[in-house]
């Protein structure tokens, strides 16, 4: 058969695209490399849970507080008012999404993408079947590349797809104890310390019966496992049994183009849609899958390949400003421990706390408090120009 769309990748982005297209009546195939679990803190905002109908049994923990920790071990606890941050375990969450896409009507194939072929009969996706080891070929009209930060689809098909900047993330999933050391099963800890990561951050995120402890960096030569071991030790988690260890790239900037002008559009990490500064990717991946599905459906209906450009246009219309602000924050504060110290000081401000988490929960910049924005801007400028001490709040 000739599928309307073949989706390469079965993470949150690919599964969302496959499910949306299948539910709208299109014939869809989804190729997934089963067994791969992406290193991820697992945080999902309420808007994701609502927009994508995530059942409560997929939420392994509900976080009520975020703690920011500076290089000198000063900390500030930010309460999450009027809601919570949900935590998912990617091992189970991704499989839940794959099963849901299949139940919606998508055909699921397990294997590894090899290449795209085109001939007089049309476009074909070639993959190596996991069980047989043989190459198989799926014919289709369009392709959605949702195969991660170092996407082979993007490298082969989309200009700039081989040059996306990224950090390497590494984490260890451990058996979580009750409250011990500095660990609190209802609090996410974000560690801004050059000894852990010289250009990003470390994290300790509860997952109910387990926890994710890890860090990310784009600096060559950093020993990720050694840094994570130090983080576990500092958190009182060194002796907890390790369940699994995972590492993978996380993109830092959306690509300037997401389609090849013919029959391919990118989604999720393949398109670079991970939020700067926070590294948050699950929500943006699922939104990326949804807009890719929308663009593919529009192209199939109209026959105009330029409609593939709708995916990036729709995503950036809603999220470009947030990405720009977060990118500026990362560039301003992640470059040295002195800057990180100032960033944590800024987080003591109540307006910063409220506006930050309102934006996180709702996925848009808050415009309802102009005076709060002005005050934050003045404090931000004072810290960046060193007019105030980083020890002051």
Steps between C-alpha positions, in 0.01 A plus 500: 500500500598864470470680833397861516779561754787299644619632837863421582538494879273385781570749777249760622525700177468212253222329693300822524531557126407139422201503734365832374526392136345161565210651692435738210462204263842486335700182444809520720803286572727565799853360516645476849828375642361309797717477809652848484412722797595865477670655805247746629403662828143414407327827597170577326288813560126496558439636150656187348288275719187687392579555131610143435260317733760331719335272759593537864657153516781626276592770752744327737546804726346843553754764591402794718836679533806573286833569671769702321852438638790736432873421464553601866213268603260783574150389413159647440179299512234605252151377587279394212177678571160394366628181345790262476771376268427145390780246465504212252741212452595492133535121500125467558372834371640460148364147471159622617505756218607239243221265603248784487611594147462138389155478658406815306583317177871561434696197379797441730831365372801429720836565340768751409468760226750451217420740217241659274473382142314660212418349162228504239272318743530774761668553839611216724637473853748217549553362851668197652249279677606430858390137510604371158791736441382542142436827323138589437356777286188706569355707215340832588399845388663693787754440778519650848852481645471473878819305559678711759763770536746343258224412257610294202191620315598863562861440398397343173208721406486844661751785455688556826377172645857385557608812693258521791673603828441275801613405847554143612266398781572210732299369790464204730164365607531383859278337757374799696502505879269705716620847603872466566801730483382786283257281303129573521262277298268797439765747386704542181857620557681693226872542566684791338860414579799498266641200685199301382447666161711790368234621257164346591371351827450185704172364631342273757141426397274261694309234305299344780675169574803614301686823429695651212841644590699651216656793321568640155792672332625605160861526618738232376698312761245516781456160665121471515500189716744652747293819524183298556671294770598824675141621473367178649749521784412863577131410508543203731413255221837333440396167651162471326485207253531606136222379271639622168737754342428701185660770287396691188531840329251778572468772233533863599346692211214447254614449143438784258318260270299188583410365154677406178250668269385163362380228732674523842426706809678478837358490851622505860871470574566447130377857445690626806199588713640470851463811716828684565603550862260240640568220253130416510408287201201271552229766465669667205563163334131413519400842368757451223342168411157657492597787269692259273187285475293812423744607228505150351118482496482842335751394234312178429175695463636783286777329305721804572839400642547852636235413760767292677640835615192542717657280768777745586280806446234374740750397765703820491193722498409371845839420653766716330490771766536251786797335327659840439469606866628165630789506253600848615485385862723202429752714314501755781520277806648160412842619393668507845439410864495869588211548258325187631526637851326815385233298321408313817492832686254630243281194563437621857277772356131413547404655166766292323365188666138566413559612144742212433262229611192660349688502169614140555154372587323681215783501243480870420654817636281670758394851394255578778750659738690778320646648821635160601672470161654844541628417850648171380667673207665753732624229736624295207696796364642574845634144531642484148680834548617396851332799663384268776666214685392147401439439871221757502147400409 
